[in-house]
Coordinates of C-alpha atoms and ligand atoms in Angstrom, one line a residue:
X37 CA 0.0 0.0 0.0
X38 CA 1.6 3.3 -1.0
X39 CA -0.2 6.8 -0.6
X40 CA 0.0 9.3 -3.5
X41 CA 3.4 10.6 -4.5
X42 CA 4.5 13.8 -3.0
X43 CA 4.3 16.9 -4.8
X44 CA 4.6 20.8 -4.3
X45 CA 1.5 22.6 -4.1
X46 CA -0.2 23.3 -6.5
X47 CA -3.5 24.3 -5.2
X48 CA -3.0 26.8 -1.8
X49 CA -2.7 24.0 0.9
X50 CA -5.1 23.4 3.3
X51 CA -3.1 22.6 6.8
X52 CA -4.2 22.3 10.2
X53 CA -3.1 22.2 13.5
X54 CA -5.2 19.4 15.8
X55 CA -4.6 20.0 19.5
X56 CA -6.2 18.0 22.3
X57 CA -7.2 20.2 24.9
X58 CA -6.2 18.1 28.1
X59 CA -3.3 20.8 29.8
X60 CA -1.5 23.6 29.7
X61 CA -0.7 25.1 26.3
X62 CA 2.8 23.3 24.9
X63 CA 5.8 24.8 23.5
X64 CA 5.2 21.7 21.5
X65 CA 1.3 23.1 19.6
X66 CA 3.3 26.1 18.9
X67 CA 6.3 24.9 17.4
X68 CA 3.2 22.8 15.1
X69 CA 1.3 25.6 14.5
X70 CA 4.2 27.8 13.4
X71 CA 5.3 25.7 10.6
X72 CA 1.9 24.9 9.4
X73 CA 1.0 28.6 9.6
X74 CA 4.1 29.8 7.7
X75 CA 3.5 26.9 5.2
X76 CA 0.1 28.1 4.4
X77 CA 0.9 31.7 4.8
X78 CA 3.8 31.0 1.8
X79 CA 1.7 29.4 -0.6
X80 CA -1.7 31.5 0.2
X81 CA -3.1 28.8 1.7
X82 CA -5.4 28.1 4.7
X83 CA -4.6 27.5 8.0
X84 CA -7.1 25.4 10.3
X85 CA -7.2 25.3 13.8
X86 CA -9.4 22.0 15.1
X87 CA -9.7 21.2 18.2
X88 CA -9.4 17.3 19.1
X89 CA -11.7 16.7 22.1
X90 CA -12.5 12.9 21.7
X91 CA -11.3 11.7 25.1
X92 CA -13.9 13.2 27.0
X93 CA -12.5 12.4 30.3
X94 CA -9.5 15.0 29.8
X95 CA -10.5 17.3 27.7
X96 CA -11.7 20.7 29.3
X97 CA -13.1 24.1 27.8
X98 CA -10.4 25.7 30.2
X99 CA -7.9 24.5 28.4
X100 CA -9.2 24.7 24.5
X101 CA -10.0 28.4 25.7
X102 CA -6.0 28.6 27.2
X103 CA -4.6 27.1 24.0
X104 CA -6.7 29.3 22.1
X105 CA -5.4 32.2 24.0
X106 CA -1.6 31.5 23.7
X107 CA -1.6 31.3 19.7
X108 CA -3.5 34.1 19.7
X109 CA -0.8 35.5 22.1
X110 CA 2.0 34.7 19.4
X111 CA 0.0 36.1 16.7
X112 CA -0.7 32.6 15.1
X113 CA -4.0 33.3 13.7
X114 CA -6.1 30.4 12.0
X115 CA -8.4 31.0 9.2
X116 CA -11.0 28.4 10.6
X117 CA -11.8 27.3 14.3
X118 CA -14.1 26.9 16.5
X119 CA -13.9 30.6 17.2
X120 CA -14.0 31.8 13.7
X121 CA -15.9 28.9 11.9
X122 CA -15.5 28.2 8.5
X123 CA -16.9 26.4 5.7
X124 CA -15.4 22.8 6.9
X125 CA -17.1 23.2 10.5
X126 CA -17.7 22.2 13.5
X127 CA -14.4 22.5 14.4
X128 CA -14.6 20.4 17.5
X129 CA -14.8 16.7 17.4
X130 CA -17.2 16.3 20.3
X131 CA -19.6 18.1 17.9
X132 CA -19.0 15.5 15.7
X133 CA -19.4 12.3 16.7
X134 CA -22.6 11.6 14.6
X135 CA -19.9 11.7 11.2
X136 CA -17.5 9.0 13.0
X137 CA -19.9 6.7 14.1
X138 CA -21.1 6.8 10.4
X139 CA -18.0 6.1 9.2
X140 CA -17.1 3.5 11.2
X141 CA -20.7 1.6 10.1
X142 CA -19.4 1.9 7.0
X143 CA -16.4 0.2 7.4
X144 CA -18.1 -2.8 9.6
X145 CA -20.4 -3.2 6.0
X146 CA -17.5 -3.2 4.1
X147 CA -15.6 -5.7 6.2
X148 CA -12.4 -3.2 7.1
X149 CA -13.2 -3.0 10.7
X150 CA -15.5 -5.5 13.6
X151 CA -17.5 -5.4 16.5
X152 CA -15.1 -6.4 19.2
X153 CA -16.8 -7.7 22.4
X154 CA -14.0 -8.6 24.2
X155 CA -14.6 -7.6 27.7
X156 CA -11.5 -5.6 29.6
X157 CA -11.2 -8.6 31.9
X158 CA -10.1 -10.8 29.0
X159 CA -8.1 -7.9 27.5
X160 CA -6.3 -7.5 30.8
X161 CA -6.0 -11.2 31.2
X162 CA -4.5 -11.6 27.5
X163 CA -2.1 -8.6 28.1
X164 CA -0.5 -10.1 31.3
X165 CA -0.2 -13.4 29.4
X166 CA 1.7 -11.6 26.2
X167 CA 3.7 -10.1 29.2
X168 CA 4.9 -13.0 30.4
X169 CA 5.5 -14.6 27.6
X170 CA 7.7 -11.8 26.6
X171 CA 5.5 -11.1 23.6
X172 CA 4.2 -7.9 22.4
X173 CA 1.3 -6.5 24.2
X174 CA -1.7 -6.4 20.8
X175 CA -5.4 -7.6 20.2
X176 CA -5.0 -11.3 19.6
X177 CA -8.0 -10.8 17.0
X178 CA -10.4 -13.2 18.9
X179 CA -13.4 -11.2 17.6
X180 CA -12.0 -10.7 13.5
X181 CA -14.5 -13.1 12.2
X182 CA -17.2 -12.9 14.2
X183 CA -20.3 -13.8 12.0
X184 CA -21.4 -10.2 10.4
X185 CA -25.3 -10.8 11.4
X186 CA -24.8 -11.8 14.6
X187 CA -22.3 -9.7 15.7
X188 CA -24.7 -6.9 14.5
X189 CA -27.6 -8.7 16.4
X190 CA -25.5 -8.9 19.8
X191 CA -24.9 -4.6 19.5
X192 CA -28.4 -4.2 19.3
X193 CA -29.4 -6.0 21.9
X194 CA -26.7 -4.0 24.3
X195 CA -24.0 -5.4 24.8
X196 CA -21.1 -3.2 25.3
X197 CA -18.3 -3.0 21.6
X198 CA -15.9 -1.1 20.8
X199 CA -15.1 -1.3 17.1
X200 CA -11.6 -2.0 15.6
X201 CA -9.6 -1.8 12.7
X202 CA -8.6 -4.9 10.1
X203 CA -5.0 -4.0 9.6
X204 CA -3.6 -6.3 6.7
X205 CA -2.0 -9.8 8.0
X206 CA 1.1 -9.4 6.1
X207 CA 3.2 -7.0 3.4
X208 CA 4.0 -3.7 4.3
X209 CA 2.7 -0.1 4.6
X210 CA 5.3 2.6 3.5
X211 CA 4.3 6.4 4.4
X212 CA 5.9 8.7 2.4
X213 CA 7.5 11.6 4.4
X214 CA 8.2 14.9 2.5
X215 CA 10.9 15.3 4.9
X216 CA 11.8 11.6 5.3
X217 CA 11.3 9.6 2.1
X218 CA 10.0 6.3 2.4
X219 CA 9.0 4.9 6.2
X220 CA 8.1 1.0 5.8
X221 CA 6.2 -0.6 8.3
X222 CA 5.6 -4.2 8.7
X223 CA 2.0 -4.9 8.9
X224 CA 1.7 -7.6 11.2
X225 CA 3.5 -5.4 14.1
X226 CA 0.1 -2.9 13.5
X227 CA -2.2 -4.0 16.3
X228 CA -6.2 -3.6 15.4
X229 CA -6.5 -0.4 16.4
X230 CA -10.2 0.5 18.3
X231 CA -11.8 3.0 16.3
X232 CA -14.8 3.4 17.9
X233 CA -15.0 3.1 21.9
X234 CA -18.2 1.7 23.8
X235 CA -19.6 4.6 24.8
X236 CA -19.6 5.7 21.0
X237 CA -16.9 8.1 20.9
X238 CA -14.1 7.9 18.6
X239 CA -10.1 7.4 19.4
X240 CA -8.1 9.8 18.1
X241 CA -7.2 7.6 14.6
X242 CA -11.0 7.3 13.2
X243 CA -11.7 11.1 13.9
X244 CA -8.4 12.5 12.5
X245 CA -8.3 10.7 9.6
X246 CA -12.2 10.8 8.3
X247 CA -11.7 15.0 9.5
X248 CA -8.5 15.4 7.8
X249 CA -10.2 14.3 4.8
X250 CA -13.7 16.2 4.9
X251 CA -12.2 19.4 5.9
X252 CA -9.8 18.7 2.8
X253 CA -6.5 18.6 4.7
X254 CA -3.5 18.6 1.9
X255 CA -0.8 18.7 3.9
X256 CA -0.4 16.8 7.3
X257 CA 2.6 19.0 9.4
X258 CA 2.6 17.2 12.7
X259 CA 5.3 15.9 15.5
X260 CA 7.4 12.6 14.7
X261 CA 5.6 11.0 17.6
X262 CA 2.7 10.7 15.1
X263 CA 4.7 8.7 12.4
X264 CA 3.8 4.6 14.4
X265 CA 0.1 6.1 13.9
X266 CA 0.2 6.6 10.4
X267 CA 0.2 3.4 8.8
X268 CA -3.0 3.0 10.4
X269 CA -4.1 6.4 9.0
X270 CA -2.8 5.0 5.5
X271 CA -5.2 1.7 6.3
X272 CA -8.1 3.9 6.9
X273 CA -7.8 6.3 3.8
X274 CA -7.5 3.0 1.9
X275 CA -10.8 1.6 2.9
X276 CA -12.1 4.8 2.4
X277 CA -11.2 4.9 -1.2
X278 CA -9.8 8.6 -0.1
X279 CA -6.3 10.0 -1.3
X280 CA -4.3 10.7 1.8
X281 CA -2.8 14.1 2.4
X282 CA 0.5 14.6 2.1
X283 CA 2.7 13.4 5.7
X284 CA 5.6 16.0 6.8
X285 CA 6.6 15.0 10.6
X286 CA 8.5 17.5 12.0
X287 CA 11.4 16.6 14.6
X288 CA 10.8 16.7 18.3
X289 CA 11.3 19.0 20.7
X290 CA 14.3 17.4 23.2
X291 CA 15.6 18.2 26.7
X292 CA 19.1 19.1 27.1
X293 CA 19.8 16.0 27.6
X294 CA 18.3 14.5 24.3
X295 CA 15.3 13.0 26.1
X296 CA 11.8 14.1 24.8
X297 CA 10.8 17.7 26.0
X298 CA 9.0 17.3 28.9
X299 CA 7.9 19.5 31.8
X300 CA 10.0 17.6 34.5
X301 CA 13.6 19.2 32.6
X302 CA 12.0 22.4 31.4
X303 CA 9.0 24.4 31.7
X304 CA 6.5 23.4 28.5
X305 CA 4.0 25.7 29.3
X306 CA 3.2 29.0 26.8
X307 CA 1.7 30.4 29.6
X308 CA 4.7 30.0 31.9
X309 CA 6.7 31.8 29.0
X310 CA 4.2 34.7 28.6
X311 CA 4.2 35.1 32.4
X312 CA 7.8 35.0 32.8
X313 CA 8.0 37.8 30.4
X314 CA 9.2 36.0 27.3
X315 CA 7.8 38.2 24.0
X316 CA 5.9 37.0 21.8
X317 CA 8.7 37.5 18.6
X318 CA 11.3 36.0 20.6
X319 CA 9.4 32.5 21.7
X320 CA 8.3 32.5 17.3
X321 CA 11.9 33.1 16.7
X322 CA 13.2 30.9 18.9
X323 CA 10.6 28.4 17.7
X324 CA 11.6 29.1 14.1
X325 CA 14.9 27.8 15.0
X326 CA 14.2 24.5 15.8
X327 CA 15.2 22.4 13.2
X328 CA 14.7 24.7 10.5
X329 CA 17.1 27.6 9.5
X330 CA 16.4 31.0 7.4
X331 CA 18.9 32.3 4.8
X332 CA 21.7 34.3 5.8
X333 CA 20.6 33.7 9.8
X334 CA 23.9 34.3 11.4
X335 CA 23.9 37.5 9.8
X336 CA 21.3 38.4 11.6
X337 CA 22.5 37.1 14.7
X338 CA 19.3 34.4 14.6
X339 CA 16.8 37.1 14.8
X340 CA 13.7 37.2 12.5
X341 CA 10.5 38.1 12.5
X342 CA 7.5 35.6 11.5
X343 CA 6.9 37.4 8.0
X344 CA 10.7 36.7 7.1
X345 CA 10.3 33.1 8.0
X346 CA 7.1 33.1 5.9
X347 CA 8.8 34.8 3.2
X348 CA 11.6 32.2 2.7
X349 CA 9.8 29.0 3.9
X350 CA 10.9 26.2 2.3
X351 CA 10.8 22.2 3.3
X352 CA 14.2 21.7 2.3
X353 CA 15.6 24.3 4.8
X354 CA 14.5 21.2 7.6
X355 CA 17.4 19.3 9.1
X356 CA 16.2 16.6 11.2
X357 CA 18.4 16.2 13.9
X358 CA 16.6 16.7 17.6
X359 CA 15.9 20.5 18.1
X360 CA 17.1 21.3 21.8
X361 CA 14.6 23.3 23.6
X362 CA 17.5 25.2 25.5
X363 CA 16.0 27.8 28.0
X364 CA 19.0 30.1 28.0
X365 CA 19.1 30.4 24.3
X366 CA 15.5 31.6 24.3
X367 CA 16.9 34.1 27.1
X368 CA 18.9 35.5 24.7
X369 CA 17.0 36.1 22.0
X370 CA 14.6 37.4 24.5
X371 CA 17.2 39.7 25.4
X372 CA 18.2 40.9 21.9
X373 CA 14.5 41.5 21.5
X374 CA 14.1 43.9 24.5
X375 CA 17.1 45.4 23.0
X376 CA 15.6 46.3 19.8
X377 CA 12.1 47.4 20.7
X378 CA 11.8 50.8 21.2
X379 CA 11.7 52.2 25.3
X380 CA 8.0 52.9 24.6
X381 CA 6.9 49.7 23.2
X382 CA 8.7 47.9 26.0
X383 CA 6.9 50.5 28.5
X384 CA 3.5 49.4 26.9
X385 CA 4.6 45.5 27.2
X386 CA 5.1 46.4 30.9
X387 CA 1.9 47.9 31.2
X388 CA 0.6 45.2 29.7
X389 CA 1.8 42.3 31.6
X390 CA 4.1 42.6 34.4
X391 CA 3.0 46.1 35.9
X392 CA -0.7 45.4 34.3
X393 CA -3.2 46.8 36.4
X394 CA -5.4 43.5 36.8
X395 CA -1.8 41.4 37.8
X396 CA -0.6 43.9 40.6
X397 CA -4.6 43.9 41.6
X398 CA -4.6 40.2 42.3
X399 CA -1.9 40.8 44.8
X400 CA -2.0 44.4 46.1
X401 CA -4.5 43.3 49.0
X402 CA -2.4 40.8 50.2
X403 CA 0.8 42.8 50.7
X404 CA -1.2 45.7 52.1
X405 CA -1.1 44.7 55.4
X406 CA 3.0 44.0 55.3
X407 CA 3.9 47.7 54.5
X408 CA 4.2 50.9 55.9
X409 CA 5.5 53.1 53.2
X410 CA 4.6 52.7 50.1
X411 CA 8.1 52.4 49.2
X412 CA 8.4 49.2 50.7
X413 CA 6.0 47.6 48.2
X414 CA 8.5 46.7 45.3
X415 CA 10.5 45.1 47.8
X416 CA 7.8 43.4 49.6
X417 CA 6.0 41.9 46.5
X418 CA 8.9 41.4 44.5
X419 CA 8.8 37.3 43.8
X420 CA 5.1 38.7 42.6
X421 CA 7.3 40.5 39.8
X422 CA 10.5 37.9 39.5
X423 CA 10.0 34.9 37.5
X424 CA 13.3 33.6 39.2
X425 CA 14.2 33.7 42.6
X426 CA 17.6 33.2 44.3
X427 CA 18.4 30.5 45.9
X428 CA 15.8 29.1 48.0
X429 CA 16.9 25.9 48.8
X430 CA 19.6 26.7 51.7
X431 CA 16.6 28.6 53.4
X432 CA 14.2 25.3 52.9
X433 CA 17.5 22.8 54.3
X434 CA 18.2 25.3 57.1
X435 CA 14.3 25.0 58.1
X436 CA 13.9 21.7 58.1
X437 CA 17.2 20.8 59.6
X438 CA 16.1 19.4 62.9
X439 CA 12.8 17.1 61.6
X440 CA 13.3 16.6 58.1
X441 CA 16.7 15.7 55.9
X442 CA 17.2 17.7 52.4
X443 CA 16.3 14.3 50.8
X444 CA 12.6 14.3 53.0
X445 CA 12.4 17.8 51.8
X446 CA 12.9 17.0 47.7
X447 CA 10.8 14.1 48.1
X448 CA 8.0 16.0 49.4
X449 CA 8.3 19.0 46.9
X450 CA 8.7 16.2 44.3
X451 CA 5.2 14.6 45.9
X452 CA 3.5 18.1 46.1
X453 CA 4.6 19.0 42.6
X454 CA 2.8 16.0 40.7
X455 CA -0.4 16.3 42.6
X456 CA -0.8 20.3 41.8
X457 CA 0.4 19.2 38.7
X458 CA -3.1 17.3 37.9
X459 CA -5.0 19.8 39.5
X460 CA -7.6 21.0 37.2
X461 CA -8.4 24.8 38.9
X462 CA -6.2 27.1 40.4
X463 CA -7.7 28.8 43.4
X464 CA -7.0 28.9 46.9
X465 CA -9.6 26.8 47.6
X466 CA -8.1 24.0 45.6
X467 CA -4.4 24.9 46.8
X468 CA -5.3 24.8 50.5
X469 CA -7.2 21.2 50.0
X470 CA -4.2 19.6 47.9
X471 CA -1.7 21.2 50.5
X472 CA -4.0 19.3 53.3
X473 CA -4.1 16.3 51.0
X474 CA -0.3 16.1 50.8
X475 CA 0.2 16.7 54.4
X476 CA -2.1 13.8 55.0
X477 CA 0.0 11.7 52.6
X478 CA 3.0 12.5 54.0
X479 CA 2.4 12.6 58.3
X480 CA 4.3 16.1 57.9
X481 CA 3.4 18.6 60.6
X482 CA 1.1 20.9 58.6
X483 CA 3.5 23.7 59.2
X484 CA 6.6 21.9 58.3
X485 CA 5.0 21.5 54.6
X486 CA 3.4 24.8 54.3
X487 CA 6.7 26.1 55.2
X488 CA 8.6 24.1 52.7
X489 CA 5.9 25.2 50.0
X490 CA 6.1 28.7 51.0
X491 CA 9.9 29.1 50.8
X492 CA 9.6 27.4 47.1
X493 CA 7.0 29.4 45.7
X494 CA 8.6 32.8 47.2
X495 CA 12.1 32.1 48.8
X496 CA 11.3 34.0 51.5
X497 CA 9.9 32.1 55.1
X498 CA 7.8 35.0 55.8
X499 CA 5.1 35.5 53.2
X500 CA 1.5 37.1 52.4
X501 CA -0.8 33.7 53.2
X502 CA 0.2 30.8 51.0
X503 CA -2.7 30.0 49.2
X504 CA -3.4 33.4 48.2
X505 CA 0.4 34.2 47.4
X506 CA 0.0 31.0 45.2
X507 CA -3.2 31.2 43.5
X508 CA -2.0 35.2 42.4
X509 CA 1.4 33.6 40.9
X510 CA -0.8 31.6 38.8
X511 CA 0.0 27.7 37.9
X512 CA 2.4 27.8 35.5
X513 CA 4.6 30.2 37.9
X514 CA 4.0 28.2 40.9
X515 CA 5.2 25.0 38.9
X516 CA 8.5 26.5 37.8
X517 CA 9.4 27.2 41.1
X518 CA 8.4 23.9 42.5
X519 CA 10.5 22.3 40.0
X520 CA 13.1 24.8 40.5
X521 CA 13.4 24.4 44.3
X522 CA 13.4 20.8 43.1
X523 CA 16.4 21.1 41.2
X524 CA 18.6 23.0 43.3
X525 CA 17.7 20.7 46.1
X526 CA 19.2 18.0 44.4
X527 CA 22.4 18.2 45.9
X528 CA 22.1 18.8 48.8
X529 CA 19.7 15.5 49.1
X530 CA 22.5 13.5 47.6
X531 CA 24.8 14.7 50.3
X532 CA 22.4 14.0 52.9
X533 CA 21.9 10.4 51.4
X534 CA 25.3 9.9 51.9
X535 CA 25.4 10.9 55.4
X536 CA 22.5 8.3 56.0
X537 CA 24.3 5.8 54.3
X538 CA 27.4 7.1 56.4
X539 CA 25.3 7.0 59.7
X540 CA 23.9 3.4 59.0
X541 CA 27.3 1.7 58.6
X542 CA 28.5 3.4 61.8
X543 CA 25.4 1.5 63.3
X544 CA 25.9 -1.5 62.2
X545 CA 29.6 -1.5 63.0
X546 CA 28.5 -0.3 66.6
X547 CA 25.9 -3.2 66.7
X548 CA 29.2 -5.9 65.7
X549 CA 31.9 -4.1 67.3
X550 CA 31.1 -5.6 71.5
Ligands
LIG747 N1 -4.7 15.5 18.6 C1 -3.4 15.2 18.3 C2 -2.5 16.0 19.2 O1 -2.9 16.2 20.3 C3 -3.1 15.6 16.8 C4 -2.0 14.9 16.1 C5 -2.1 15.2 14.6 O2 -1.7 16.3 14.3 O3 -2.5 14.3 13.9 O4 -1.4 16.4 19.0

């Protein structure tokens, strides 16, 4: 099976960007978006923005609404969305659903995809056995040739299905990568993907592809991780007797350290970046950087603007190594970007973030009461106004000394971190529940943790009340500096492992020695 050849555009593309709204907004959607964007802005094409919402269970308006927000932020407009409409609309799968579950009728008629009624016990139960046997973990195809009538008779009668895909036993699938060439995959290490789940919502495969297609997608621009999924997508368009779009995956975005970007080696929220005073030119350069490269960019010292990149966008201009999302490089472009805006447009960017009226409200109450000039009120509120603080960890060790190790103390911050992590509101309601939640968890002296959170969050031990102090900072803020305590806390809990390892050997030779 091969999909069409790959060819420059002819007709204005059609491209899209497909995020699922289950989080923060990513680095990641923006880095997407501003190659799909610049494509379609280069050859007068259309740039769709859809919005992915099929797993019900994580999906939240908050976060469509934030995503929506941070492109909008970085001046990535879309021609059609959910916000703007279009011709190809609705723009969100939920509103949808009625078009996949027709689909996938169709292809239980046609024979490319079964009722499976497999119940999870048996799926669980087949999974540990693959396990053990060292096998892949994949549908063992129990329900493939289930008799067409009766399988049809058992779904109306109620019993719970989910409905898969019939990938092909044997040969191979080759995508076609503009920016990879030819990608084989064996066919029989393609599991039966569900395509339909019981509760009659589509996985992310069945609504991609049959949208991708009726909202005339010609070019799919999306993230490397997507490449395993696509053989599948190629199944799909097959049965469907549809030409598939044309497959660029872009390289991902990687730690320092190679690994893929993630939030636990470097922030990966846009709204982190937009509160820590990053602009919005300098987070588009910066993402223009990665993999890609403009003509003549030393030159410029690696500064452009998003209409240059649009100007000279061209596929071949892609190198695929791994991009490094390195923080301090973003710095300073930041930096040369503060340089070369004029003193009132930075004085307006003030105004409108940092110093903004409705930030230095959601604080002003709270420091009231801890001044007595007005003077003081920089000084007092200033890890309100710094993203980064200095060092807080000696203040958290020194605290803690008596009742609690450094190593207690990371592990705790660590422990705190992940659940605020999956909290799904922000106020101090919230906070002051998961705090109490983790103190629970942990058989810490409410103080001791409050303390430990309060020095994180502001690097100070004396502070306006926690949950407010937090709850002002915002999410994204409070999670850097959790993660940043974290990391600066690191050696100091490896010294203090050592000195329990230390301490128990001097026990045990004690306990020998008579
Ligand atoms: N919903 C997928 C995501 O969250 C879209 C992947 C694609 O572009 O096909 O990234």
């Amino acid at each position: 099976m091969m999909n069409e050849p790959l060819t420059t555009p002819i007709t204005p593309p059609r491209v899209r960007i497909a995020p699922s709204p289950t989080g923060d907004p990513h680095v990641g959607t923006a880095y997407i978006a501003l190659f799909n964007h610049a494509f379609a802005k280069r050859h007068g094409g259309r740039f769709v923005l859809r919005i992915e919402d099929t797993d019900q269970s994580r999906s939240t308006l908050e976060s469509e609404q934030a995503i929506l927000r941070s492109l909008r932020w970085l001046g990535l407009d879309w021609d059609e969305g959910p916000d703007v409409g279009g011709d190809y609309g609705p723009y969100r799968q939920s509103e949808r659903t009625a078009l996949y579950q027709e689909h996938a009728e169709q292809l239980i008629s046609q024979g490319g995809a079964y009722r499976c009624f497999c119940t999870t016990e048996r799926l669980s139960e087949l999974r540990a056995r693959q396990k053990e046997k060292k096998e892949d973990t994949r549908y063992d195809g129990h329900c493939r040739e289930l008799d067409a009538e009766a399988s049809r008779a058992r779904a109306a009668a109620g019993e719970p299905c989910v409905v898969r895909l019939k990938m092909l036993a044997e040969g191979k699938t080759l995508i076609q990568d503009l920016l990879r060439g030819e990608i084989p995959y064996d066919n029989r290490q393609i599991d039966d993907q569900i395509l339909l789940k019981s509760d009659g919502f589509p996985t992310y495969h069945l609504a991609n592809v049959v949208d991708d297609h009726l909202m005339e997608i010609s070019h799919v621009i999306r993230a490397e991780e997507w490449i395993p999924s696509t053989p599948k997508h190629l199944r799909l368009y097959e049965l469907f007797g549809w030409t598939p779009p044309v497959f660029v995956h872009l390289p991902l975005l990687r730690n320092k350290d190679k690994s893929k970007i993630s939030k636990r080696k470097n922030p990966v929220s846009l709204d982190y970046y937009e509160r820590a005073g990053i602009l919005p030119e300098a987070m588009l350069n910066f993402l223009g950087l990665m993999g890609y490269s403009i003509p003549d960019v030393e030159e410029k010292e690696e500064q452009f603007t998003l209409a240059e990149l649009i100007e000279t966008f061209d596929w071949s201009r892609f190198s695929l190594g791994g991009p490094v999302f390195d923080v301090e490089k973003l710095e300073w472009l930041n930096g040369n970007w503060i340089r070369a805006i004029s003193p009132e447009d930075l004085l307006e960017r003030l105004y409108a973030h940092v110093l903004s009226k409705d930030y230095v409200a959601s604080f002003v109450a709270h420091v009231q009461p801890r001044i007595r000039r007005l003077d003081e009120f920089v000084d007092t509120a200033a890890f309100f106004f710094n993203g980064k603080l200095e060092s807080p960890t000696e203040l958290i060790f020194d605290k803690f000394k008596k009742r609690h190790d450094a190593k207690d103390v990371l592990d705790a911050l660590l422990a705190l971190t992940e659940r605020l992590d999956r909290l799904l509101g922000w106020d101090e309601a919230l906070l002051e529940q998961a705090l109490r939640d983790q103190v629970e968890a942990l058989e810490w002296k409410v103080g001791d943790l409050f303390m430990a959170a309060r020095i994180a969050v502001t690097g100070r031990k004396a502070s306006p009340g926690l949950f407010e102090t937090m709850a002002a900072l915002g999410k994204p803020m409070c999670q850097f500096r959790f993660r940043d305590a974290c990391e600066r806390l690191k050696p100091l809990a490896k010294e203090a492992v050592q000195e329990r390892q230390k301490r128990a050997a001097a026990a045990r030779l004690a306990e020998q020695t008579p």
